[in-house]
Amino acid sequence: MSAVSLSVLIVTYNAGRDIATCLELLALSRIDRPYEVILVDNASTDGTPERVAKAFPWVRVIAERTNHGFAGGNAVALEHARGEAILLLNPDAFLRDPEALTGLLAHLDAHPDVGAVGPRLTFPDGTHQVGDAGYEPRPLSILVHAAGLSGRLGRRGLYLASRQARGTGALDVDWICGACLLLRRSAIAAIGGLHSPMFLYGEDVDWGCRLRDAGWRVAYLPGIAVLHLQGGSGGTRSPRWLDGLATIYSLRNAGRRLSSPAFFSAPLRLGFTLRALAYGFAARLRGQPDLARKAEDMRRFASHLRSLRL
């Protein structure tokens, strides 16, 4: 059996056409070492595992009868992985730059204290996708994010703001989005594997914070861009990401001042409500449908927080 230096883990659930694009671009990537691709399908009903097995025979397909969620699916894939570097790749994350993965691997190779590294995620139009990396959910980071002050005067919010995701230099962060996340196997072992209390959304925040707790650095490379459609199996613009974030907030702040779950929801709800008003006003003033959609997103997020049982 040939040596494998990199294992690419992909978890699918009714992935539709996205997975074909993902794998086609992965195959075109310039990867400077032996690698394997392991796809765990979480009981899809759209024929995803059969299509992948037929069209991409070089992919090892593991068809599960149960939906294990994102963390659970990756944990299953990790059991079969042989690489020292582990790439988590969403089926709706596209490596359009053939050098992207080589760049991530090079950074991991050059910095033995880095346990995880990830790229800047973009929308199809090339704009930065806020939510691709950030800092631990603490009272201050929640307030900074809700107030729209991330990156201003050195303030660290929950998410990296687009103004922070410029340039080419690596940034130390607390977590990186699991849509495209390269991890060192020894770092994964240090946090006990890829299990998480979340079924979907928030696992990557959990992993990153635990890596930092274990003494590993987490590096964000804004000079490397990966397209992420955002949504995929979870549904576009779903507010469910707030559920996982609320769980992480409760776990990370238990016993601390201002650790009440209400302190998590209240600032975010106010921030989303104010942004909904601002986007709605701008949409009417400029006649731009994209701003109207953003306003609706903000209203949906605020409404979800009101109904969240914390």
PDB file of C-alpha atoms in Angstrom:
ATOM      1  CA  MET A   1       0.000   0.000   0.000  1.00  0.00           C
ATOM      2  CA  SER A   2       1.498   3.340  -1.038  1.00  0.00           C
ATOM      3  CA  ALA A   3       2.192   6.040   1.525  1.00  0.00           C
ATOM      4  CA  VAL A   4      -0.394   8.794   1.884  1.00  0.00           C
ATOM      5  CA  SER A   5       0.546  12.228   3.192  1.00  0.00           C
ATOM      6  CA  LEU A   6      -2.840  13.925   2.807  1.00  0.00           C
ATOM      7  CA  SER A   7      -6.365  12.684   3.406  1.00  0.00           C
ATOM      8  CA  VAL A   8      -9.249  14.735   2.016  1.00  0.00           C
ATOM      9  CA  LEU A   9     -12.460  14.100   3.967  1.00  0.00           C
ATOM     10  CA  ILE A  10     -15.801  15.080   2.432  1.00  0.00           C
ATOM     11  CA  VAL A  11     -19.166  14.608   4.130  1.00  0.00           C
ATOM     12  CA  THR A  12     -22.257  14.690   1.925  1.00  0.00           C
ATOM     13  CA  TYR A  13     -25.989  14.736   2.422  1.00  0.00           C
ATOM     14  CA  ASN A  14     -28.082  15.153  -0.730  1.00  0.00           C
ATOM     15  CA  ALA A  15     -25.191  17.049  -2.287  1.00  0.00           C
ATOM     16  CA  GLY A  16     -26.795  17.401  -5.715  1.00  0.00           C
ATOM     17  CA  ARG A  17     -24.493  18.749  -8.424  1.00  0.00           C
ATOM     18  CA  ASP A  18     -22.119  20.463  -6.007  1.00  0.00           C
ATOM     19  CA  ILE A  19     -20.124  17.349  -5.212  1.00  0.00           C
ATOM     20  CA  ALA A  20     -19.238  16.757  -8.882  1.00  0.00           C
ATOM     21  CA  THR A  21     -17.874  20.292  -9.217  1.00  0.00           C
ATOM     22  CA  CYS A  22     -16.010  19.935  -5.931  1.00  0.00           C
ATOM     23  CA  LEU A  23     -14.312  16.696  -6.990  1.00  0.00           C
ATOM     24  CA  GLU A  24     -13.554  17.872 -10.519  1.00  0.00           C
ATOM     25  CA  LEU A  25     -11.731  20.933  -9.184  1.00  0.00           C
ATOM     26  CA  LEU A  26      -9.967  18.867  -6.527  1.00  0.00           C
ATOM     27  CA  ALA A  27      -8.668  16.565  -9.275  1.00  0.00           C
ATOM     28  CA  LEU A  28      -7.300  19.596 -11.141  1.00  0.00           C
ATOM     29  CA  SER A  29      -5.507  20.923  -8.064  1.00  0.00           C
ATOM     30  CA  ARG A  30      -1.735  20.785  -7.959  1.00  0.00           C
ATOM     31  CA  ILE A  31      -0.995  18.684  -4.894  1.00  0.00           C
ATOM     32  CA  ASP A  32       2.677  18.031  -4.186  1.00  0.00           C
ATOM     33  CA  ARG A  33       2.261  14.783  -2.265  1.00  0.00           C
ATOM     34  CA  PRO A  34       0.343  11.482  -2.332  1.00  0.00           C
ATOM     35  CA  TYR A  35      -3.244  11.881  -1.220  1.00  0.00           C
ATOM     36  CA  GLU A  36      -6.518  10.037  -0.823  1.00  0.00           C
ATOM     37  CA  VAL A  37     -10.139  11.178  -0.895  1.00  0.00           C
ATOM     38  CA  ILE A  38     -12.676   9.680   1.491  1.00  0.00           C
ATOM     39  CA  LEU A  39     -16.333  10.597   1.106  1.00  0.00           C
ATOM     40  CA  VAL A  40     -18.802   9.716   3.847  1.00  0.00           C
ATOM     41  CA  ASP A  41     -22.426  10.046   2.776  1.00  0.00           C
ATOM     42  CA  ASN A  42     -24.917  10.678   5.573  1.00  0.00           C
ATOM     43  CA  ALA A  43     -27.806   8.597   4.233  1.00  0.00           C
ATOM     44  CA  SER A  44     -28.618  10.732   1.195  1.00  0.00           C
ATOM     45  CA  THR A  45     -31.846  10.081  -0.661  1.00  0.00           C
ATOM     46  CA  ASP A  46     -30.770  11.693  -3.955  1.00  0.00           C
ATOM     47  CA  GLY A  47     -28.310   9.002  -5.061  1.00  0.00           C
ATOM     48  CA  THR A  48     -25.172  10.964  -4.132  1.00  0.00           C
ATOM     49  CA  PRO A  49     -22.993   7.962  -3.140  1.00  0.00           C
ATOM     50  CA  GLU A  50     -23.938   5.968  -6.248  1.00  0.00           C
ATOM     51  CA  ARG A  51     -23.214   8.904  -8.576  1.00  0.00           C
ATOM     52  CA  VAL A  52     -19.864   9.629  -6.965  1.00  0.00           C
ATOM     53  CA  ALA A  53     -18.782   5.978  -6.998  1.00  0.00           C
ATOM     54  CA  LYS A  54     -19.582   5.736 -10.708  1.00  0.00           C
ATOM     55  CA  ALA A  55     -18.116   9.061 -11.874  1.00  0.00           C
ATOM     56  CA  PHE A  56     -15.114   9.263  -9.537  1.00  0.00           C
ATOM     57  CA  PRO A  57     -13.725   5.762  -8.972  1.00  0.00           C
ATOM     58  CA  TRP A  58     -10.630   7.207  -7.253  1.00  0.00           C
ATOM     59  CA  VAL A  59     -12.815   8.392  -4.358  1.00  0.00           C
ATOM     60  CA  ARG A  60     -13.445   5.989  -1.503  1.00  0.00           C
ATOM     61  CA  VAL A  61     -17.177   6.199  -0.822  1.00  0.00           C
ATOM     62  CA  ILE A  62     -18.591   5.156   2.537  1.00  0.00           C
ATOM     63  CA  ALA A  63     -22.383   5.136   2.401  1.00  0.00           C
ATOM     64  CA  GLU A  64     -23.886   5.373   5.873  1.00  0.00           C
ATOM     65  CA  ARG A  65     -27.448   4.407   6.734  1.00  0.00           C
ATOM     66  CA  THR A  66     -27.632   7.089   9.421  1.00  0.00           C
ATOM     67  CA  ASN A  67     -27.134  10.828   9.221  1.00  0.00           C
ATOM     68  CA  HIS A  68     -24.275  11.456  11.639  1.00  0.00           C
ATOM     69  CA  GLY A  69     -24.143  15.204  11.102  1.00  0.00           C
ATOM     70  CA  PHE A  70     -21.040  17.117  10.048  1.00  0.00           C
ATOM     71  CA  ALA A  71     -18.768  16.226  12.958  1.00  0.00           C
ATOM     72  CA  GLY A  72     -19.985  12.640  13.101  1.00  0.00           C
ATOM     73  CA  GLY A  73     -19.491  12.114   9.374  1.00  0.00           C
ATOM     74  CA  ASN A  74     -15.962  13.470   9.532  1.00  0.00           C
ATOM     75  CA  ALA A  75     -15.226  11.288  12.548  1.00  0.00           C
ATOM     76  CA  VAL A  76     -16.260   8.235  10.501  1.00  0.00           C
ATOM     77  CA  ALA A  77     -14.034   9.346   7.608  1.00  0.00           C
ATOM     78  CA  LEU A  78     -11.102   9.964   9.949  1.00  0.00           C
ATOM     79  CA  GLU A  79     -11.231   6.336  11.097  1.00  0.00           C
ATOM     80  CA  HIS A  80     -10.288   5.310   7.543  1.00  0.00           C
ATOM     81  CA  ALA A  81      -7.807   8.116   6.814  1.00  0.00           C
ATOM     82  CA  ARG A  82      -4.073   7.431   6.534  1.00  0.00           C
ATOM     83  CA  GLY A  83      -2.691  10.922   5.953  1.00  0.00           C
ATOM     84  CA  GLU A  84      -0.743  13.050   8.410  1.00  0.00           C
ATOM     85  CA  ALA A  85      -2.513  16.127   7.067  1.00  0.00           C
ATOM     86  CA  ILE A  86      -6.321  16.052   7.110  1.00  0.00           C
ATOM     87  CA  LEU A  87      -8.364  18.346   4.856  1.00  0.00           C
ATOM     88  CA  LEU A  88     -12.040  18.812   5.651  1.00  0.00           C
ATOM     89  CA  LEU A  89     -13.747  19.935   2.458  1.00  0.00           C
ATOM     90  CA  ASN A  90     -17.434  20.692   2.015  1.00  0.00           C
ATOM     91  CA  PRO A  91     -19.100  19.503  -1.204  1.00  0.00           C
ATOM     92  CA  ASP A  92     -20.005  23.143  -1.928  1.00  0.00           C
ATOM     93  CA  ALA A  93     -16.429  24.393  -1.421  1.00  0.00           C
ATOM     94  CA  PHE A  94     -14.633  24.732  -4.754  1.00  0.00           C
ATOM     95  CA  LEU A  95     -10.853  24.896  -5.206  1.00  0.00           C
ATOM     96  CA  ARG A  96     -10.937  27.130  -8.275  1.00  0.00           C
ATOM     97  CA  ASP A  97      -7.287  28.096  -7.676  1.00  0.00           C
ATOM     98  CA  PRO A  98      -5.247  24.935  -8.433  1.00  0.00           C
ATOM     99  CA  GLU A  99      -2.501  26.199  -6.087  1.00  0.00           C
ATOM    100  CA  ALA A 100      -4.799  26.779  -3.099  1.00  0.00           C
ATOM    101  CA  LEU A 101      -4.276  23.439  -1.429  1.00  0.00           C
ATOM    102  CA  THR A 102      -0.516  23.497  -2.039  1.00  0.00           C
ATOM    103  CA  GLY A 103      -0.394  26.874  -0.292  1.00  0.00           C
ATOM    104  CA  LEU A 104      -2.272  25.607   2.749  1.00  0.00           C
ATOM    105  CA  LEU A 105      -0.054  22.536   2.982  1.00  0.00           C
ATOM    106  CA  ALA A 106       3.103  24.625   2.669  1.00  0.00           C
ATOM    107  CA  HIS A 107       2.058  26.785   5.604  1.00  0.00           C
ATOM    108  CA  LEU A 108       1.328  23.728   7.744  1.00  0.00           C
ATOM    109  CA  ASP A 109       4.712  22.226   6.804  1.00  0.00           C
ATOM    110  CA  ALA A 110       6.598  25.427   7.627  1.00  0.00           C
ATOM    111  CA  HIS A 111       4.985  26.041  11.027  1.00  0.00           C
ATOM    112  CA  PRO A 112       5.067  22.988  13.318  1.00  0.00           C
ATOM    113  CA  ASP A 113       3.160  24.865  16.034  1.00  0.00           C
ATOM    114  CA  VAL A 114       0.169  25.394  13.726  1.00  0.00           C
ATOM    115  CA  GLY A 115      -2.492  22.750  14.228  1.00  0.00           C
ATOM    116  CA  ALA A 116      -5.001  24.050  11.688  1.00  0.00           C
ATOM    117  CA  VAL A 117      -4.970  26.396   8.724  1.00  0.00           C
ATOM    118  CA  GLY A 118      -7.666  27.693   6.412  1.00  0.00           C
ATOM    119  CA  PRO A 119      -8.237  30.070   3.479  1.00  0.00           C
ATOM    120  CA  ARG A 120     -10.379  33.117   2.896  1.00  0.00           C
ATOM    121  CA  LEU A 121     -13.806  31.943   1.751  1.00  0.00           C
ATOM    122  CA  THR A 122     -15.573  33.895  -0.967  1.00  0.00           C
ATOM    123  CA  PHE A 123     -18.974  34.128  -2.579  1.00  0.00           C
ATOM    124  CA  PRO A 124     -19.261  33.428  -6.336  1.00  0.00           C
ATOM    125  CA  ASP A 125     -18.750  37.150  -7.051  1.00  0.00           C
ATOM    126  CA  GLY A 126     -15.419  37.074  -5.234  1.00  0.00           C
ATOM    127  CA  THR A 127     -16.474  39.035  -2.164  1.00  0.00           C
ATOM    128  CA  HIS A 128     -15.363  37.900   1.267  1.00  0.00           C
ATOM    129  CA  GLN A 129     -17.683  35.514   3.083  1.00  0.00           C
ATOM    130  CA  VAL A 130     -17.926  36.695   6.679  1.00  0.00           C
ATOM    131  CA  GLY A 131     -17.963  33.634   8.925  1.00  0.00           C
ATOM    132  CA  ASP A 132     -14.876  31.943   7.488  1.00  0.00           C
ATOM    133  CA  ALA A 133     -12.830  32.511  10.663  1.00  0.00           C
ATOM    134  CA  GLY A 134     -12.975  34.373  13.930  1.00  0.00           C
ATOM    135  CA  TYR A 135     -12.497  34.430  17.643  1.00  0.00           C
ATOM    136  CA  GLU A 136     -13.846  32.585  20.642  1.00  0.00           C
ATOM    137  CA  PRO A 137     -17.484  33.323  21.530  1.00  0.00           C
ATOM    138  CA  ARG A 138     -17.050  35.420  24.659  1.00  0.00           C
ATOM    139  CA  PRO A 139     -19.152  38.307  25.954  1.00  0.00           C
ATOM    140  CA  LEU A 140     -16.773  40.897  24.486  1.00  0.00           C
ATOM    141  CA  SER A 141     -16.450  39.259  21.047  1.00  0.00           C
ATOM    142  CA  ILE A 142     -20.248  38.929  20.853  1.00  0.00           C
ATOM    143  CA  LEU A 143     -20.679  42.620  21.713  1.00  0.00           C
ATOM    144  CA  VAL A 144     -18.018  43.711  19.225  1.00  0.00           C
ATOM    145  CA  HIS A 145     -19.669  41.693  16.454  1.00  0.00           C
ATOM    146  CA  ALA A 146     -23.182  42.863  17.289  1.00  0.00           C
ATOM    147  CA  ALA A 147     -22.008  46.483  17.228  1.00  0.00           C
ATOM    148  CA  GLY A 148     -20.282  46.040  13.868  1.00  0.00           C
ATOM    149  CA  LEU A 149     -16.894  46.939  15.357  1.00  0.00           C
ATOM    150  CA  SER A 150     -14.928  43.832  14.341  1.00  0.00           C
ATOM    151  CA  GLY A 151     -11.458  44.844  13.199  1.00  0.00           C
ATOM    152  CA  ARG A 152     -11.823  48.480  14.206  1.00  0.00           C
ATOM    153  CA  LEU A 153      -9.093  49.754  16.538  1.00  0.00           C
ATOM    154  CA  GLY A 154      -7.852  46.199  16.932  1.00  0.00           C
ATOM    155  CA  ARG A 155     -11.132  44.879  18.333  1.00  0.00           C
ATOM    156  CA  ARG A 156     -11.742  41.163  17.889  1.00  0.00           C
ATOM    157  CA  GLY A 157     -15.300  40.164  17.162  1.00  0.00           C
ATOM    158  CA  LEU A 158     -16.874  36.776  16.775  1.00  0.00           C
ATOM    159  CA  TYR A 159     -16.127  36.800  13.024  1.00  0.00           C
ATOM    160  CA  LEU A 160     -13.313  38.307  11.012  1.00  0.00           C
ATOM    161  CA  ALA A 161     -14.678  41.347   9.212  1.00  0.00           C
ATOM    162  CA  SER A 162     -13.923  41.802   5.534  1.00  0.00           C
ATOM    163  CA  ARG A 163     -11.512  44.608   6.438  1.00  0.00           C
ATOM    164  CA  GLN A 164      -9.464  42.037   8.390  1.00  0.00           C
ATOM    165  CA  ALA A 165      -9.465  39.493   5.568  1.00  0.00           C
ATOM    166  CA  ARG A 166      -7.304  41.584   3.260  1.00  0.00           C
ATOM    167  CA  GLY A 167      -3.649  41.207   2.429  1.00  0.00           C
ATOM    168  CA  THR A 168      -1.595  38.055   2.243  1.00  0.00           C
ATOM    169  CA  GLY A 169      -0.097  37.639   5.707  1.00  0.00           C
ATOM    170  CA  ALA A 170      -1.248  34.860   8.008  1.00  0.00           C
ATOM    171  CA  LEU A 171      -3.495  35.821  10.921  1.00  0.00           C
ATOM    172  CA  ASP A 172      -3.742  33.978  14.220  1.00  0.00           C
ATOM    173  CA  VAL A 173      -7.413  33.261  14.964  1.00  0.00           C
ATOM    174  CA  ASP A 174      -9.309  31.008  17.356  1.00  0.00           C
ATOM    175  CA  TRP A 175     -11.230  29.017  14.747  1.00  0.00           C
ATOM    176  CA  ILE A 176     -11.669  28.503  11.010  1.00  0.00           C
ATOM    177  CA  CYS A 177     -14.761  27.448   9.082  1.00  0.00           C
ATOM    178  CA  GLY A 178     -14.940  23.703   8.464  1.00  0.00           C
ATOM    179  CA  ALA A 179     -15.914  24.193   4.810  1.00  0.00           C
ATOM    180  CA  CYS A 180     -12.199  24.093   3.962  1.00  0.00           C
ATOM    181  CA  LEU A 181     -10.048  23.314   6.968  1.00  0.00           C
ATOM    182  CA  LEU A 182      -6.611  21.696   6.921  1.00  0.00           C
ATOM    183  CA  LEU A 183      -5.591  20.033  10.184  1.00  0.00           C
ATOM    184  CA  ARG A 184      -2.517  18.265  11.498  1.00  0.00           C
ATOM    185  CA  ARG A 185      -3.330  14.707  12.582  1.00  0.00           C
ATOM    186  CA  SER A 186      -1.393  15.110  15.839  1.00  0.00           C
ATOM    187  CA  ALA A 187      -3.433  18.229  16.614  1.00  0.00           C
ATOM    188  CA  ILE A 188      -6.676  16.310  16.038  1.00  0.00           C
ATOM    189  CA  ALA A 189      -5.412  13.627  18.410  1.00  0.00           C
ATOM    190  CA  ALA A 190      -4.668  16.286  21.033  1.00  0.00           C
ATOM    191  CA  ILE A 191      -8.344  17.288  21.171  1.00  0.00           C
ATOM    192  CA  GLY A 192      -9.645  13.736  21.132  1.00  0.00           C
ATOM    193  CA  GLY A 193     -10.717  13.492  17.489  1.00  0.00           C
ATOM    194  CA  LEU A 194     -13.386  15.204  15.427  1.00  0.00           C
ATOM    195  CA  HIS A 195     -16.337  14.560  17.693  1.00  0.00           C
ATOM    196  CA  SER A 196     -18.458  17.497  18.848  1.00  0.00           C
ATOM    197  CA  PRO A 197     -21.654  18.100  20.834  1.00  0.00           C
ATOM    198  CA  MET A 198     -23.120  19.859  17.757  1.00  0.00           C
ATOM    199  CA  PHE A 199     -24.888  17.942  14.994  1.00  0.00           C
ATOM    200  CA  LEU A 200     -24.582  20.702  12.419  1.00  0.00           C
ATOM    201  CA  TYR A 201     -23.040  24.194  12.691  1.00  0.00           C
ATOM    202  CA  GLY A 202     -20.561  25.293  15.329  1.00  0.00           C
ATOM    203  CA  GLU A 203     -18.339  22.209  15.297  1.00  0.00           C
ATOM    204  CA  ASP A 204     -15.512  24.149  13.674  1.00  0.00           C
ATOM    205  CA  VAL A 205     -15.688  26.836  16.378  1.00  0.00           C
ATOM    206  CA  ASP A 206     -15.555  24.086  19.002  1.00  0.00           C
ATOM    207  CA  TRP A 207     -12.546  22.381  17.378  1.00  0.00           C
ATOM    208  CA  GLY A 208     -10.596  25.596  16.912  1.00  0.00           C
ATOM    209  CA  CYS A 209     -11.077  26.765  20.489  1.00  0.00           C
ATOM    210  CA  ARG A 210     -10.062  23.355  21.809  1.00  0.00           C
ATOM    211  CA  LEU A 211      -6.954  23.414  19.609  1.00  0.00           C
ATOM    212  CA  ARG A 212      -6.005  26.757  21.117  1.00  0.00           C
ATOM    213  CA  ASP A 213      -6.641  25.340  24.600  1.00  0.00           C
ATOM    214  CA  ALA A 214      -4.233  22.499  23.770  1.00  0.00           C
ATOM    215  CA  GLY A 215      -1.490  24.954  22.776  1.00  0.00           C
ATOM    216  CA  TRP A 216      -1.823  24.833  18.987  1.00  0.00           C
ATOM    217  CA  ARG A 217      -1.987  27.903  16.760  1.00  0.00           C
ATOM    218  CA  VAL A 218      -4.820  28.317  14.254  1.00  0.00           C
ATOM    219  CA  ALA A 219      -3.799  30.227  11.113  1.00  0.00           C
ATOM    220  CA  TYR A 220      -5.985  32.059   8.599  1.00  0.00           C
ATOM    221  CA  LEU A 221      -4.482  32.756   5.161  1.00  0.00           C
ATOM    222  CA  PRO A 222      -6.382  35.608   3.466  1.00  0.00           C
ATOM    223  CA  GLY A 223      -4.106  35.379   0.421  1.00  0.00           C
ATOM    224  CA  ILE A 224      -5.601  31.996  -0.518  1.00  0.00           C
ATOM    225  CA  ALA A 225      -9.221  32.068  -1.672  1.00  0.00           C
ATOM    226  CA  VAL A 226     -11.719  29.209  -1.929  1.00  0.00           C
ATOM    227  CA  LEU A 227     -15.246  29.611  -3.280  1.00  0.00           C
ATOM    228  CA  HIS A 228     -17.944  28.490  -0.857  1.00  0.00           C
ATOM    229  CA  LEU A 229     -21.576  28.479  -1.971  1.00  0.00           C
ATOM    230  CA  GLN A 230     -22.637  28.469   1.697  1.00  0.00           C
ATOM    231  CA  GLY A 231     -25.713  26.482   2.510  1.00  0.00           C
ATOM    232  CA  GLY A 232     -25.345  23.225   0.627  1.00  0.00           C
ATOM    233  CA  SER A 233     -26.969  20.437   2.580  1.00  0.00           C
ATOM    234  CA  GLY A 234     -27.922  22.761   5.419  1.00  0.00           C
ATOM    235  CA  GLY A 235     -30.009  25.159   3.364  1.00  0.00           C
ATOM    236  CA  THR A 236     -28.972  28.585   2.163  1.00  0.00           C
ATOM    237  CA  ARG A 237     -29.120  31.425   4.719  1.00  0.00           C
ATOM    238  CA  SER A 238     -30.494  29.096   7.388  1.00  0.00           C
ATOM    239  CA  PRO A 239     -30.518  30.663  10.871  1.00  0.00           C
ATOM    240  CA  ARG A 240     -29.651  27.306  12.414  1.00  0.00           C
ATOM    241  CA  TRP A 241     -25.991  28.299  12.680  1.00  0.00           C
ATOM    242  CA  LEU A 242     -27.087  30.310  15.718  1.00  0.00           C
ATOM    243  CA  ASP A 243     -28.095  27.115  17.535  1.00  0.00           C
ATOM    244  CA  GLY A 244     -24.608  25.667  17.435  1.00  0.00           C
ATOM    245  CA  LEU A 245     -23.072  28.999  18.338  1.00  0.00           C
ATOM    246  CA  ALA A 246     -25.348  29.287  21.373  1.00  0.00           C
ATOM    247  CA  THR A 247     -24.242  25.835  22.523  1.00  0.00           C
ATOM    248  CA  ILE A 248     -20.568  26.746  22.143  1.00  0.00           C
ATOM    249  CA  TYR A 249     -21.118  30.024  24.014  1.00  0.00           C
ATOM    250  CA  SER A 250     -22.722  28.176  26.922  1.00  0.00           C
ATOM    251  CA  LEU A 251     -19.952  25.572  27.051  1.00  0.00           C
ATOM    252  CA  ARG A 252     -17.068  28.034  26.773  1.00  0.00           C
ATOM    253  CA  ASN A 253     -18.430  30.547  29.298  1.00  0.00           C
ATOM    254  CA  ALA A 254     -19.896  28.319  31.994  1.00  0.00           C
ATOM    255  CA  GLY A 255     -19.233  29.816  35.412  1.00  0.00           C
ATOM    256  CA  ARG A 256     -17.881  33.116  34.077  1.00  0.00           C
ATOM    257  CA  ARG A 257     -19.278  36.613  34.540  1.00  0.00           C
ATOM    258  CA  LEU A 258     -21.794  37.629  31.883  1.00  0.00           C
ATOM    259  CA  SER A 259     -22.107  33.957  30.942  1.00  0.00           C
ATOM    260  CA  SER A 260     -25.901  33.966  30.907  1.00  0.00           C
ATOM    261  CA  PRO A 261     -27.291  32.648  27.613  1.00  0.00           C
ATOM    262  CA  ALA A 262     -29.408  35.800  27.486  1.00  0.00           C
ATOM    263  CA  PHE A 263     -26.213  37.811  27.122  1.00  0.00           C
ATOM    264  CA  PHE A 264     -25.457  35.783  24.014  1.00  0.00           C
ATOM    265  CA  SER A 265     -28.811  36.392  22.364  1.00  0.00           C
ATOM    266  CA  ALA A 266     -29.655  39.971  23.370  1.00  0.00           C
ATOM    267  CA  PRO A 267     -26.710  41.810  21.738  1.00  0.00           C
ATOM    268  CA  LEU A 268     -26.956  39.729  18.574  1.00  0.00           C
ATOM    269  CA  ARG A 269     -30.704  40.215  18.336  1.00  0.00           C
ATOM    270  CA  LEU A 270     -30.288  43.983  18.688  1.00  0.00           C
ATOM    271  CA  GLY A 271     -27.488  44.010  16.125  1.00  0.00           C
ATOM    272  CA  PHE A 272     -29.475  41.998  13.591  1.00  0.00           C
ATOM    273  CA  THR A 273     -32.554  44.182  14.107  1.00  0.00           C
ATOM    274  CA  LEU A 274     -30.592  47.391  13.533  1.00  0.00           C
ATOM    275  CA  ARG A 275     -28.906  45.937  10.457  1.00  0.00           C
ATOM    276  CA  ALA A 276     -32.276  44.828   9.077  1.00  0.00           C
ATOM    277  CA  LEU A 277     -33.529  48.404   9.391  1.00  0.00           C
ATOM    278  CA  ALA A 278     -30.382  49.815   7.783  1.00  0.00           C
ATOM    279  CA  TYR A 279     -30.413  47.335   4.892  1.00  0.00           C
ATOM    280  CA  GLY A 280     -34.139  47.840   4.351  1.00  0.00           C
ATOM    281  CA  PHE A 281     -33.778  51.615   4.219  1.00  0.00           C
ATOM    282  CA  ALA A 282     -30.816  51.362   1.833  1.00  0.00           C
ATOM    283  CA  ALA A 283     -32.697  48.896  -0.370  1.00  0.00           C
ATOM    284  CA  ARG A 284     -35.628  51.284  -0.787  1.00  0.00           C
ATOM    285  CA  LEU A 285     -33.293  54.231  -1.348  1.00  0.00           C
ATOM    286  CA  ARG A 286     -31.110  52.516  -3.942  1.00  0.00           C
ATOM    287  CA  GLY A 287     -33.538  49.962  -5.343  1.00  0.00           C
ATOM    288  CA  GLN A 288     -31.077  47.093  -4.865  1.00  0.00           C
ATOM    289  CA  PRO A 289     -32.656  43.622  -4.399  1.00  0.00           C
ATOM    290  CA  ASP A 290     -29.508  42.204  -2.766  1.00  0.00           C
ATOM    291  CA  LEU A 291     -29.847  44.688   0.091  1.00  0.00           C
ATOM    292  CA  ALA A 292     -33.499  43.704   0.513  1.00  0.00           C
ATOM    293  CA  ARG A 293     -32.410  40.052   0.789  1.00  0.00           C
ATOM    294  CA  LYS A 294     -29.834  40.987   3.417  1.00  0.00           C
ATOM    295  CA  ALA A 295     -32.519  42.836   5.377  1.00  0.00           C
ATOM    296  CA  GLU A 296     -34.721  39.726   5.277  1.00  0.00           C
ATOM    297  CA  ASP A 297     -31.797  37.583   6.455  1.00  0.00           C
ATOM    298  CA  MET A 298     -31.205  39.889   9.416  1.00  0.00           C
ATOM    299  CA  ARG A 299     -34.892  39.805  10.356  1.00  0.00           C
ATOM    300  CA  ARG A 300     -34.895  36.017  10.150  1.00  0.00           C
ATOM    301  CA  PHE A 301     -31.805  35.764  12.364  1.00  0.00           C
ATOM    302  CA  ALA A 302     -33.288  38.145  14.945  1.00  0.00           C
ATOM    303  CA  SER A 303     -36.559  36.206  14.955  1.00  0.00           C
ATOM    304  CA  HIS A 304     -34.720  32.910  15.384  1.00  0.00           C
ATOM    305  CA  LEU A 305     -32.860  34.292  18.390  1.00  0.00           C
ATOM    306  CA  ARG A 306     -36.150  35.327  20.008  1.00  0.00           C
ATOM    307  CA  SER A 307     -37.436  31.762  19.669  1.00  0.00           C
ATOM    308  CA  LEU A 308     -34.175  30.132  20.762  1.00  0.00           C
ATOM    309  CA  ARG A 309     -34.476  28.202  24.007  1.00  0.00           C
ATOM    310  CA  LEU A 310     -31.178  28.736  25.842  1.00  0.00           C
TER     311      LEU A 310
END
